[in-house]
Amino acid sequence: MNTVAAVSQNPPHDRDDAAHGGPDLPQERRVVTEIPGPRSRELLARKQAAVPQGVGTILPVFVTRAGGGVVVDADGNSLIDFGSGIAVTSVGNAAPRVVERVRRQVADFTHTCFMVTPYESYVAVCEALNRITPGDHDKRTFLVNSGAEAVENAVKVARHATGRQAVVVFDHAYHGRTLLTMTLTAKNLPYKHRFGPFAPEVYRMPMAYPFRWPTGPENCAEEAAAQAIDMIVKQVGAENVAAVLFEPIQGEGGFVVPARGFLPRIAEFCRDNGIVLIADEVQTGFARTGHLFACEDEGIVPDIVTTAKGIAGGLPLAAVTGRAELMDRVHPGGLGGTYGGNPLACEAALAVLETIEADGLVERARRIGEVMLPRLRALAERHPVIGDVRGRGAMTAIELVRPGTKEPDAATTAEVVRRCHAEGLLVLTAGTYGNVLRFLPPLVMPDHLLDEGLSILEGAFSAL
Ligand code: PMP
């Protein structure tokens, strides 16, 4: 029947309204059915009939509520969340300040389009980002909807301001799925395969990936920087490069922490050659790594920073923050979009920033790293299939290889994930070779769940 009335077979009033998401949700793991359970399997069948398979699902449990450190599914299972919806719900799902601010805003107005008639919250988010992103220079910020859109816009600004075209990116990079950001992304499957032709003027350089550097981690920073700079100069010409774009810790590429010294050397090269340095902090931003921004770790001050994900507690928002003299170069009307800086998302972002400050979440992320990294290292001692343990703060990972080699072991990685999911621990993979388990708990996750999650992970390796 061609009507909009029957939109859901499970309308909201049929749901158990006694419990909402948020931190009041019982902070416990509870596995009451197979995972996924019967209700989720039913919904999965509907998904398969309605949504193309190209939109993948890591764990097909259908969520009804989430908050603190748990995700509750349609069968009543309560899973420990080591994913935060890919580094988004750092303040937790349905975080109280977010709920309150968004609730008030949704009753006042939901949209005007900032380019038509503006509102204060957009400006307040921009002021805050100008203040808290690295560097005390004069900055400007504008808001968009997604990480990919932020990266595209950063490149537009860099090209416009420099009058140059080339963009330099690194091996293992991930920057999004739009035509330009897919081109900027390194990995073919699943992101680029048969989606070409790609955008022109994108050049890829080696990444300082310590675990996989051919001459060993101790030489990695210096050699990778020298190779990258040599290739830029020889193959592109520094004077043709608008921007060098990097992730301070690579996300989808496998939580690759660039060897110390690599990024400062690249930053210096950019400064010396009038190249705009763009830090993509979409995954690393907003306290995740134990700093507000991951660039702070080595004192990198980028010319432009892109942010998204953790910025607004799950509402779609992203930002481009850059030096005023670059950003203000673009002509009036050259930047924007219908929904960019939607008022609900702006209120959520203000609530997230208040929460990070009030609840000490930078410190909390650092503490999560202090709990997780030693346990992961001890696990690696016992299981030689774990070749590398890395990350900072609440952004940590293990890379799985055939013992005694660096040959990626994606099959064992998938098996560990399967066991974790069956036990009610939601974990994600990453990595160019699909052999990295990454851990991104909400920063508000209580200690007992963090501990229990790690025990499940340890159990999954013991049972291999
Ligand atoms: N840059 C980085 C570093 C990311 O991790 C991501 C998302 N995984 C993106 C850009 C793209 O963000 P979005 O999915 O919001 O477009």
Short mmCIF file of C-alpha atoms and ligand atoms in Angstrom, two decimals:
data_model
loop_
_atom_site.label_atom_id
_atom_site.label_comp_id
_atom_site.label_asym_id
_atom_site.label_seq_id
_atom_site.Cartn_x
_atom_site.Cartn_y
_atom_site.Cartn_z
CA MET A 1 0.00 0.00 0.00
CA ASN A 2 1.41 3.31 -1.05
CA THR A 3 0.91 5.30 2.13
CA VAL A 4 3.23 6.82 4.70
CA ALA A 5 1.11 5.68 7.63
CA ALA A 6 2.60 2.24 8.22
CA VAL A 7 6.16 3.50 8.72
CA SER A 8 7.07 1.22 11.59
CA GLN A 9 5.88 -2.18 12.67
CA ASN A 10 7.07 -1.23 16.12
CA PRO A 11 5.88 2.32 16.80
CA PRO A 12 7.44 4.17 19.74
CA HIS A 13 4.39 3.76 22.04
CA ASP A 14 4.77 -0.02 21.82
CA ARG A 15 8.27 0.14 23.21
CA ASP A 16 9.15 -0.27 26.86
CA ASP A 17 9.12 3.40 27.80
CA ALA A 18 9.97 2.81 31.45
CA ALA A 19 13.67 2.95 30.73
CA HIS A 20 15.36 5.43 28.43
CA GLY A 21 18.98 5.47 27.37
CA GLY A 22 21.57 7.55 29.17
CA PRO A 23 23.73 6.81 32.18
CA ASP A 24 20.73 5.66 34.26
CA LEU A 25 20.50 2.57 32.11
CA PRO A 26 21.72 -0.37 34.26
CA GLN A 27 25.46 -0.47 33.72
CA GLU A 28 25.71 -4.20 33.32
CA ARG A 29 26.44 -6.80 30.66
CA ARG A 30 23.45 -9.05 30.14
CA VAL A 31 23.26 -11.75 27.48
CA VAL A 32 19.78 -13.30 27.43
CA THR A 33 19.63 -14.70 23.88
CA GLU A 34 21.98 -15.75 21.15
CA ILE A 35 23.59 -12.68 19.60
CA PRO A 36 21.91 -11.53 17.45
CA GLY A 37 18.68 -12.71 19.07
CA PRO A 38 15.39 -13.60 17.35
CA ARG A 39 13.97 -10.06 17.27
CA SER A 40 17.22 -8.66 15.82
CA ARG A 41 17.29 -11.46 13.24
CA GLU A 42 13.77 -10.52 12.16
CA LEU A 43 14.82 -6.90 11.78
CA LEU A 44 17.96 -7.96 9.93
CA ALA A 45 15.79 -9.77 7.38
CA ARG A 46 13.83 -6.54 6.89
CA LYS A 47 17.09 -4.61 6.55
CA GLN A 48 18.31 -7.01 3.91
CA ALA A 49 15.12 -6.55 1.92
CA ALA A 50 15.12 -2.75 2.22
CA VAL A 51 18.75 -1.55 2.41
CA PRO A 52 21.50 -2.37 -0.13
CA GLN A 53 24.21 -4.74 1.10
CA GLY A 54 26.77 -2.01 0.41
CA VAL A 55 25.70 -0.46 3.71
CA GLY A 56 27.35 -3.01 5.96
CA THR A 57 26.66 -3.87 9.61
CA ILE A 58 29.40 -4.96 12.00
CA LEU A 59 27.08 -6.53 14.57
CA PRO A 60 23.41 -6.85 13.58
CA VAL A 61 21.84 -6.34 16.97
CA PHE A 62 19.13 -3.71 16.62
CA VAL A 63 19.49 -1.08 19.31
CA THR A 64 16.64 0.21 21.43
CA ARG A 65 18.55 2.12 24.11
CA ALA A 66 22.13 3.04 24.96
CA GLY A 67 24.02 5.00 27.55
CA GLY A 68 27.08 5.05 29.81
CA GLY A 69 29.04 2.02 28.69
CA VAL A 70 26.25 -0.19 27.32
CA VAL A 71 24.11 -0.71 24.23
CA VAL A 72 20.77 -2.52 24.75
CA ASP A 73 19.20 -4.46 21.89
CA ALA A 74 15.69 -5.43 20.82
CA ASP A 75 16.02 -8.82 22.53
CA GLY A 76 16.97 -7.30 25.88
CA ASN A 77 20.70 -8.00 25.64
CA SER A 78 22.94 -5.36 27.19
CA LEU A 79 26.32 -5.21 25.48
CA ILE A 80 29.51 -3.57 26.70
CA ASP A 81 30.34 -0.88 24.16
CA PHE A 82 34.00 -0.74 23.04
CA GLY A 83 33.04 1.18 19.87
CA SER A 84 31.13 4.39 20.75
CA GLY A 85 29.50 4.25 17.32
CA ILE A 86 33.02 4.67 15.86
CA ALA A 87 34.37 7.26 18.30
CA VAL A 88 31.23 9.40 18.39
CA THR A 89 29.51 8.97 21.75
CA SER A 90 32.53 9.87 23.86
CA VAL A 91 30.24 11.55 26.43
CA GLY A 92 27.96 8.50 26.30
CA ASN A 93 24.67 7.97 24.50
CA ALA A 94 21.77 10.16 25.59
CA ALA A 95 24.18 12.10 27.81
CA PRO A 96 22.12 14.23 30.23
CA ARG A 97 23.40 17.66 29.14
CA VAL A 98 22.98 16.73 25.47
CA VAL A 99 19.42 15.49 26.05
CA GLU A 100 18.47 18.60 27.99
CA ARG A 101 19.88 21.14 25.52
CA VAL A 102 18.51 19.30 22.47
CA ARG A 103 15.12 18.84 24.11
CA ARG A 104 14.83 22.59 24.73
CA GLN A 105 16.02 23.43 21.22
CA VAL A 106 13.72 21.01 19.42
CA ALA A 107 10.74 22.73 21.06
CA ASP A 108 11.97 26.22 20.04
CA PHE A 109 12.98 25.70 16.40
CA THR A 110 14.65 22.90 14.45
CA HIS A 111 16.00 24.69 11.37
CA THR A 112 16.25 28.06 9.73
CA CYS A 113 19.43 27.48 7.69
CA PHE A 114 22.31 29.51 9.13
CA MET A 115 22.87 31.03 5.68
CA VAL A 116 19.30 32.40 5.69
CA THR A 117 18.71 33.58 9.27
CA PRO A 118 21.43 32.80 11.81
CA TYR A 119 21.23 31.81 15.50
CA GLU A 120 23.57 32.16 18.44
CA SER A 121 24.45 28.52 19.13
CA TYR A 122 26.28 28.18 15.77
CA VAL A 123 28.46 31.16 16.62
CA ALA A 124 29.05 29.85 20.14
CA VAL A 125 30.30 26.49 18.77
CA CYS A 126 32.66 28.31 16.39
CA GLU A 127 33.95 30.56 19.17
CA ALA A 128 34.60 27.50 21.33
CA LEU A 129 36.47 25.65 18.56
CA ASN A 130 38.55 28.74 17.77
CA ARG A 131 39.53 28.82 21.44
CA ILE A 132 40.24 25.13 22.10
CA THR A 133 41.89 23.86 18.89
CA PRO A 134 45.72 23.89 18.85
CA GLY A 135 47.46 27.26 18.47
CA ASP A 136 46.62 30.71 19.85
CA HIS A 137 46.51 32.46 16.45
CA ASP A 138 43.40 34.20 15.15
CA LYS A 139 40.97 31.53 13.83
CA ARG A 140 37.66 31.14 12.05
CA THR A 141 35.33 28.10 12.04
CA PHE A 142 32.40 27.02 9.90
CA LEU A 143 30.12 24.04 10.40
CA VAL A 144 29.08 21.20 8.10
CA ASN A 145 27.42 17.79 8.50
CA SER A 146 30.01 15.04 8.32
CA GLY A 147 33.70 14.35 8.62
CA ALA A 148 34.00 13.89 4.86
CA GLU A 149 32.33 17.23 4.21
CA ALA A 150 34.72 18.92 6.65
CA VAL A 151 37.76 17.42 4.91
CA GLU A 152 36.47 18.41 1.44
CA ASN A 153 35.91 21.95 2.64
CA ALA A 154 39.34 22.16 4.24
CA VAL A 155 40.85 21.25 0.87
CA LYS A 156 38.67 23.85 -0.88
CA VAL A 157 39.89 26.56 1.50
CA ALA A 158 43.54 25.50 1.14
CA ARG A 159 43.32 25.51 -2.67
CA HIS A 160 41.53 28.84 -2.76
CA ALA A 161 43.94 30.51 -0.33
CA THR A 162 47.13 29.21 -1.96
CA GLY A 163 46.06 29.19 -5.61
CA ARG A 164 47.67 25.71 -5.78
CA GLN A 165 46.01 22.38 -6.58
CA ALA A 166 47.98 19.38 -5.31
CA VAL A 167 46.96 17.64 -2.09
CA VAL A 168 49.37 15.29 -0.32
CA VAL A 169 48.04 12.42 1.78
CA PHE A 170 49.58 9.32 3.36
CA ASP A 171 49.48 5.58 3.03
CA HIS A 172 46.78 3.94 5.23
CA ALA A 173 44.83 7.23 5.40
CA TYR A 174 41.04 7.41 5.70
CA HIS A 175 39.22 10.67 5.07
CA GLY A 176 35.70 9.70 3.92
CA ARG A 177 33.53 8.31 1.13
CA THR A 178 32.67 11.29 -1.09
CA LEU A 179 34.46 11.52 -4.43
CA LEU A 180 37.31 13.71 -3.16
CA THR A 181 37.64 12.11 0.29
CA MET A 182 37.43 8.60 -1.18
CA THR A 183 40.31 9.62 -3.41
CA LEU A 184 42.18 10.90 -0.37
CA THR A 185 41.56 7.54 1.35
CA ALA A 186 44.23 4.87 0.80
CA LYS A 187 42.44 1.53 0.87
CA ASN A 188 40.76 0.09 -2.22
CA LEU A 189 38.37 -2.48 -0.73
CA PRO A 190 35.79 -1.60 0.44
CA TYR A 191 36.09 2.17 -0.03
CA LYS A 192 37.20 2.75 -3.63
CA HIS A 193 36.68 -0.46 -5.57
CA ARG A 194 34.96 0.29 -8.92
CA PHE A 195 33.94 3.78 -7.74
CA GLY A 196 36.41 5.62 -9.96
CA PRO A 197 37.43 7.71 -11.78
CA PHE A 198 38.91 9.52 -8.83
CA ALA A 199 39.58 13.21 -8.22
CA PRO A 200 42.79 14.59 -9.72
CA GLU A 201 45.81 16.14 -7.98
CA VAL A 202 46.02 13.76 -5.02
CA TYR A 203 49.49 12.38 -4.16
CA ARG A 204 50.16 9.64 -1.63
CA MET A 205 53.32 9.42 0.47
CA PRO A 206 54.68 6.75 2.84
CA MET A 207 53.38 6.81 6.42
CA ALA A 208 55.66 6.44 9.43
CA TYR A 209 54.08 3.15 10.56
CA PRO A 210 56.52 1.93 13.21
CA PHE A 211 55.43 -1.73 13.34
CA ARG A 212 55.74 -2.14 9.57
CA TRP A 213 58.71 0.11 8.80
CA PRO A 214 61.18 -2.05 6.81
CA THR A 215 64.31 -0.95 8.71
CA GLY A 216 62.64 -1.02 12.13
CA PRO A 217 60.69 1.40 14.33
CA GLU A 218 63.79 3.28 15.52
CA ASN A 219 64.51 4.57 11.99
CA CYS A 220 60.90 5.08 11.03
CA ALA A 221 60.27 8.79 11.75
CA GLU A 222 63.40 10.10 10.08
CA GLU A 223 63.34 7.80 7.05
CA ALA A 224 59.60 8.15 6.40
CA ALA A 225 59.76 11.96 6.62
CA ALA A 226 62.82 12.08 4.34
CA GLN A 227 61.15 9.81 1.78
CA ALA A 228 57.88 11.75 1.86
CA ILE A 229 59.60 15.11 1.46
CA ASP A 230 61.86 13.82 -1.30
CA MET A 231 58.87 12.41 -3.20
CA ILE A 232 56.89 15.64 -2.80
CA VAL A 233 59.76 17.74 -4.08
CA LYS A 234 60.66 15.40 -6.96
CA GLN A 235 57.23 14.23 -8.12
CA VAL A 236 54.92 17.15 -7.33
CA GLY A 237 57.02 20.23 -6.59
CA ALA A 238 56.54 21.85 -3.18
CA GLU A 239 55.37 25.06 -4.87
CA ASN A 240 52.42 23.16 -6.40
CA VAL A 241 51.16 21.72 -3.13
CA ALA A 242 48.11 23.39 -1.61
CA ALA A 243 47.85 21.13 1.42
CA VAL A 244 49.32 18.21 3.31
CA LEU A 245 46.49 16.31 5.03
CA PHE A 246 47.14 13.88 7.88
CA GLU A 247 45.48 12.06 10.77
CA PRO A 248 47.49 12.57 14.00
CA ILE A 249 46.64 8.94 14.79
CA GLN A 250 45.27 7.07 11.78
CA GLY A 251 41.78 5.73 12.45
CA GLU A 252 40.38 3.30 9.89
CA GLY A 253 43.95 2.57 8.75
CA GLY A 254 44.51 0.69 12.02
CA PHE A 255 45.20 3.20 14.82
CA VAL A 256 48.67 3.78 13.43
CA VAL A 257 50.49 6.17 15.74
CA PRO A 258 53.06 7.91 13.54
CA ALA A 259 56.62 7.44 14.84
CA ARG A 260 57.52 10.38 17.10
CA GLY A 261 59.22 13.13 15.15
CA PHE A 262 57.60 12.36 11.80
CA LEU A 263 54.73 14.84 12.08
CA PRO A 264 56.89 17.72 13.41
CA ARG A 265 59.25 17.24 10.46
CA ILE A 266 56.35 17.28 7.97
CA ALA A 267 54.90 20.36 9.69
CA GLU A 268 58.23 22.15 9.39
CA PHE A 269 58.45 21.30 5.69
CA CYS A 270 54.93 22.72 5.16
CA ARG A 271 55.79 25.91 7.05
CA ASP A 272 58.96 26.40 4.98
CA ASN A 273 57.09 25.94 1.69
CA GLY A 274 53.81 27.82 2.19
CA ILE A 275 51.82 24.56 2.26
CA VAL A 276 48.63 24.46 4.33
CA LEU A 277 48.91 21.77 7.00
CA ILE A 278 45.50 20.14 7.60
CA ALA A 279 45.02 17.88 10.61
CA ASP A 280 42.06 15.52 10.27
CA GLU A 281 41.01 15.14 13.93
CA VAL A 282 37.65 13.63 12.99
CA GLN A 283 38.35 10.39 14.90
CA THR A 284 41.00 11.62 17.37
CA GLY A 285 39.27 14.80 18.54
CA PHE A 286 37.47 15.85 21.69
CA ALA A 287 39.45 14.18 24.48
CA ARG A 288 39.58 10.73 22.86
CA THR A 289 43.38 10.34 23.01
CA GLY A 290 43.91 11.93 26.42
CA HIS A 291 44.32 15.37 24.92
CA LEU A 292 41.49 17.55 23.67
CA PHE A 293 43.13 17.10 20.23
CA ALA A 294 45.74 14.48 19.33
CA CYS A 295 48.01 17.09 17.67
CA GLU A 296 48.79 18.44 21.13
CA ASP A 297 50.86 15.35 21.96
CA GLU A 298 53.77 16.51 19.79
CA GLY A 299 52.87 20.20 19.88
CA ILE A 300 51.73 20.28 16.24
CA VAL A 301 49.87 23.47 15.32
CA PRO A 302 48.01 22.82 12.05
CA ASP A 303 46.79 25.63 9.80
CA ILE A 304 43.38 23.93 9.50
CA VAL A 305 41.75 21.29 11.75
CA THR A 306 38.76 19.19 10.74
CA THR A 307 36.52 17.75 13.47
CA ALA A 308 33.32 15.67 13.60
CA LYS A 309 32.26 12.46 15.38
CA GLY A 310 32.82 13.19 19.10
CA ILE A 311 31.85 16.85 18.66
CA ALA A 312 28.11 16.51 19.23
CA GLY A 313 27.31 13.31 21.15
CA GLY A 314 25.84 11.56 18.10
CA LEU A 315 24.08 14.43 16.36
CA PRO A 316 25.49 15.03 12.89
CA LEU A 317 27.94 17.92 13.02
CA ALA A 318 31.43 18.63 11.74
CA ALA A 319 33.66 21.66 11.65
CA VAL A 320 36.51 23.29 9.76
CA THR A 321 38.67 25.52 11.94
CA GLY A 322 41.56 27.43 10.43
CA ARG A 323 43.80 30.47 10.44
CA ALA A 324 41.69 33.57 9.94
CA GLU A 325 43.86 34.78 7.06
CA LEU A 326 43.23 31.52 5.12
CA MET A 327 39.57 31.11 5.95
CA ASP A 328 38.63 34.73 5.30
CA ARG A 329 40.22 34.61 1.85
CA VAL A 330 37.19 32.74 0.45
CA HIS A 331 34.59 35.03 -1.17
CA PRO A 332 31.15 35.56 0.45
CA GLY A 333 28.84 32.63 -0.24
CA GLY A 334 31.71 30.30 -1.17
CA LEU A 335 31.17 28.05 1.88
CA GLY A 336 28.08 26.56 3.47
CA GLY A 337 25.21 24.11 2.98
CA THR A 338 21.56 23.71 3.96
CA TYR A 339 22.01 21.80 7.21
CA GLY A 340 25.55 22.77 8.24
CA GLY A 341 25.47 23.71 11.92
CA ASN A 342 21.88 22.61 12.46
CA PRO A 343 20.61 24.15 15.74
CA LEU A 344 20.00 20.77 17.42
CA ALA A 345 23.53 19.66 16.59
CA CYS A 346 24.99 22.96 17.81
CA GLU A 347 23.19 22.68 21.15
CA ALA A 348 24.47 19.11 21.43
CA ALA A 349 28.03 20.28 20.72
CA LEU A 350 27.81 22.95 23.43
CA ALA A 351 26.58 20.25 25.82
CA VAL A 352 29.46 17.95 24.83
CA LEU A 353 32.03 20.67 25.49
CA GLU A 354 30.44 21.42 28.88
CA THR A 355 30.49 17.71 29.71
CA ILE A 356 34.13 17.17 28.72
CA GLU A 357 35.09 20.04 31.00
CA ALA A 358 32.74 19.35 33.91
CA ASP A 359 33.36 15.59 34.01
CA GLY A 360 37.12 15.77 33.41
CA LEU A 361 36.93 13.55 30.31
CA VAL A 362 40.42 14.42 29.01
CA GLU A 363 41.82 13.01 32.23
CA ARG A 364 39.38 10.11 32.07
CA ALA A 365 40.55 9.18 28.54
CA ARG A 366 44.13 9.13 29.78
CA ARG A 367 43.10 6.92 32.69
CA ILE A 368 41.32 4.49 30.32
CA GLY A 369 44.60 4.18 28.39
CA GLU A 370 46.49 3.52 31.62
CA VAL A 371 44.08 0.67 32.38
CA MET A 372 43.87 -0.79 28.88
CA LEU A 373 47.40 -0.60 27.48
CA PRO A 374 49.13 -2.65 30.24
CA ARG A 375 46.44 -5.34 29.99
CA LEU A 376 46.76 -5.43 26.20
CA ARG A 377 50.57 -5.65 26.48
CA ALA A 378 50.28 -8.50 28.98
CA LEU A 379 47.86 -10.24 26.60
CA ALA A 380 50.37 -9.83 23.77
CA GLU A 381 53.05 -11.48 25.95
CA ARG A 382 50.85 -14.55 26.31
CA HIS A 383 49.60 -14.64 22.71
CA PRO A 384 52.23 -14.17 20.01
CA VAL A 385 49.43 -13.72 17.46
CA ILE A 386 49.33 -10.15 18.80
CA GLY A 387 52.22 -8.46 17.00
CA ASP A 388 51.70 -4.89 18.15
CA VAL A 389 49.87 -2.96 20.87
CA ARG A 390 49.43 0.76 20.31
CA GLY A 391 47.32 3.87 20.78
CA ARG A 392 46.84 6.68 23.25
CA GLY A 393 44.18 7.30 25.85
CA ALA A 394 40.87 5.70 24.95
CA MET A 395 41.97 4.99 21.35
CA THR A 396 43.91 1.73 21.54
CA ALA A 397 44.41 -1.26 19.28
CA ILE A 398 46.14 -4.60 18.79
CA GLU A 399 47.43 -5.85 15.45
CA LEU A 400 47.23 -9.58 14.76
CA VAL A 401 49.87 -11.44 12.74
CA ARG A 402 51.06 -14.99 12.14
CA PRO A 403 53.30 -15.56 15.18
CA GLY A 404 56.93 -14.64 14.59
CA THR A 405 56.12 -12.77 11.35
CA LYS A 406 54.43 -9.54 10.31
CA GLU A 407 52.03 -11.36 8.03
CA PRO A 408 48.53 -9.98 8.78
CA ASP A 409 46.09 -12.46 10.33
CA ALA A 410 42.63 -11.20 9.43
CA ALA A 411 41.04 -14.64 10.01
CA THR A 412 42.04 -14.80 13.68
CA THR A 413 41.00 -11.16 14.08
CA ALA A 414 37.52 -12.03 12.78
CA GLU A 415 37.36 -15.06 15.09
CA VAL A 416 38.23 -12.97 18.17
CA VAL A 417 35.58 -10.42 17.18
CA ARG A 418 33.01 -13.18 16.76
CA ARG A 419 33.75 -14.56 20.23
CA CYS A 420 33.60 -11.09 21.82
CA HIS A 421 30.28 -10.32 20.19
CA ALA A 422 28.81 -13.65 21.30
CA GLU A 423 29.80 -12.79 24.89
CA GLY A 424 28.23 -9.34 24.73
CA LEU A 425 31.31 -7.19 24.07
CA LEU A 426 31.00 -4.89 21.07
CA VAL A 427 34.42 -4.45 19.41
CA LEU A 428 35.41 -3.06 16.02
CA THR A 429 38.13 -3.92 13.55
CA ALA A 430 40.30 -1.61 11.45
CA GLY A 431 43.48 -1.67 9.42
CA THR A 432 44.54 -1.81 5.81
CA TYR A 433 44.82 -5.60 6.16
CA GLY A 434 41.69 -6.06 8.34
CA ASN A 435 43.86 -7.43 11.16
CA VAL A 436 43.51 -4.74 13.82
CA LEU A 437 41.13 -4.85 16.77
CA ARG A 438 40.40 -1.33 17.92
CA PHE A 439 38.95 -0.15 21.19
CA LEU A 440 37.00 3.08 21.55
CA PRO A 441 34.98 2.92 24.77
CA PRO A 442 32.79 5.88 25.70
CA LEU A 443 34.89 8.02 28.04
CA VAL A 444 32.11 7.77 30.63
CA MET A 445 32.29 3.96 30.75
CA PRO A 446 32.41 2.84 34.40
CA ASP A 447 35.55 1.00 35.57
CA HIS A 448 33.78 -2.31 36.20
CA LEU A 449 32.60 -2.52 32.56
CA LEU A 450 36.01 -1.59 31.21
CA ASP A 451 37.49 -4.35 33.33
CA GLU A 452 34.83 -6.89 32.33
CA GLY A 453 35.22 -6.00 28.64
CA LEU A 454 38.97 -6.60 28.84
CA SER A 455 38.37 -9.92 30.60
CA ILE A 456 36.07 -11.03 27.77
CA LEU A 457 38.71 -10.07 25.24
CA GLU A 458 41.34 -12.03 27.19
CA GLY A 459 38.95 -15.00 27.35
CA ALA A 460 38.45 -14.85 23.57
CA PHE A 461 42.21 -15.20 23.02
CA SER A 462 42.53 -18.03 25.59
CA ALA A 463 39.76 -19.93 23.81
CA LEU A 464 41.39 -19.70 20.36
N1 PMP B 1 38.29 11.41 8.67
C1 PMP B 1 38.56 10.48 9.59
C2 PMP B 1 39.90 10.48 10.24
C3 PMP B 1 37.60 9.53 9.94
O1 PMP B 1 37.88 8.60 10.85
C4 PMP B 1 36.34 9.57 9.31
C5 PMP B 1 35.25 8.58 9.65
N2 PMP B 1 35.64 7.33 10.03
C6 PMP B 1 36.11 10.57 8.34
C7 PMP B 1 37.09 11.48 8.06
C8 PMP B 1 34.78 10.67 7.64
O2 PMP B 1 33.80 11.09 8.53
P1 PMP B 1 32.25 10.88 8.17
O3 PMP B 1 32.00 9.41 8.20
O4 PMP B 1 31.52 11.64 9.26
O5 PMP B 1 32.05 11.48 6.84
#
